[in-house]
Structure formats: structure tokens, C-alpha cells
Protein backbone atom coordinates (compact mmCIF):
# COMPACT_ATOMS: atom_id res chain seq x y z
CA MET A 1 -4.15 -18.53 5.58
CA SER A 2 -1.37 -16.37 4.12
CA ARG A 3 1.19 -13.94 5.42
CA GLU A 4 3.49 -11.44 3.78
CA PHE A 5 7.01 -10.94 5.10
CA THR A 6 9.72 -8.39 4.28
CA ASP A 7 11.48 -10.81 1.92
CA GLY A 8 8.61 -13.03 0.84
CA TRP A 9 5.18 -14.52 1.28
CA ALA A 10 3.78 -17.82 2.58
CA ALA A 11 0.41 -19.54 2.29
CA ILE A 12 -1.05 -22.75 3.68
CA ASN A 13 -4.36 -24.55 3.30
CA MET A 14 -5.11 -25.99 6.74
CA SER A 15 -8.51 -27.41 5.72
CA SER A 16 -9.46 -30.96 6.59
CA ALA A 17 -8.50 -33.74 4.22
CA GLY A 18 -11.12 -34.09 1.50
CA ALA A 19 -11.98 -30.37 1.57
CA ARG A 20 -11.77 -28.24 -1.54
CA PRO A 21 -8.56 -26.50 -2.62
CA ILE A 22 -8.15 -22.83 -1.70
CA THR A 23 -7.08 -20.22 -4.27
CA PHE A 24 -4.59 -17.56 -3.21
CA ARG A 25 -3.40 -14.47 -5.07
CA PRO A 26 0.22 -13.80 -4.05
CA PRO A 27 1.64 -10.27 -4.19
CA ALA A 28 3.53 -9.22 -7.32
CA GLY A 29 7.30 -9.61 -7.62
CA LEU A 30 7.70 -13.07 -6.08
CA VAL A 31 9.66 -16.08 -7.32
CA ASP A 32 9.62 -19.77 -6.45
CA ARG A 33 12.57 -21.74 -5.07
CA ASP A 34 14.05 -22.10 -8.56
CA GLY A 35 13.86 -18.35 -9.24
CA ARG A 36 10.90 -18.58 -11.63
CA PRO A 37 8.45 -15.65 -11.41
CA VAL A 38 5.09 -16.47 -9.86
CA ARG A 39 2.13 -14.77 -11.54
CA GLY A 40 -1.59 -15.04 -11.11
CA LYS A 41 -3.33 -17.33 -8.66
CA LEU A 42 -2.10 -20.35 -6.73
CA ARG A 43 -4.41 -23.21 -5.84
CA LEU A 44 -3.46 -25.27 -2.79
CA PRO A 45 -5.12 -28.54 -1.82
CA PRO A 46 -5.74 -29.29 1.89
CA HIS A 47 -2.59 -29.74 4.00
CA HIS A 48 -0.34 -28.05 1.39
CA GLY A 49 1.60 -24.83 1.55
CA VAL A 50 4.00 -22.64 -0.37
CA VAL A 51 6.80 -20.20 0.51
CA LEU A 52 7.83 -17.62 -2.08
CA ARG A 53 10.57 -15.00 -1.97
CA ARG A 54 11.01 -11.56 -3.45
CA ALA A 55 12.94 -11.41 -6.71
CA ALA A 56 16.52 -10.17 -6.25
């Protein structure tokens, strides 16, 4: 499950433990919490999530 917001994007894999990771493709122009650009795909194992923000 993923959702785009005005200032960012979030994704979470709510699958059961032991399930396969899910691959997400975040929108362009996002950075992680340290300000590093995020490009390409993100792979999240079950019960993991990520919150990214738009680059300033």
C-alpha cells in the first residue's frame, strides 16, 4: 500500500510475516530522511514501511 501526499510519499508492506517483499516505485523528486535522492524501486519486506519527502 502506498500513498502520495503534497510534500511526500509513504509506503508500507502489511503482508504477513514470512511473505515475500513488495517492490514499490516511488514518484520522482523524493529524498530520504538524510536528504539523499531516492531513485528507482524500493523493496520492502513484510511489516516494513518508508516515508519520503519532496526535495527542497
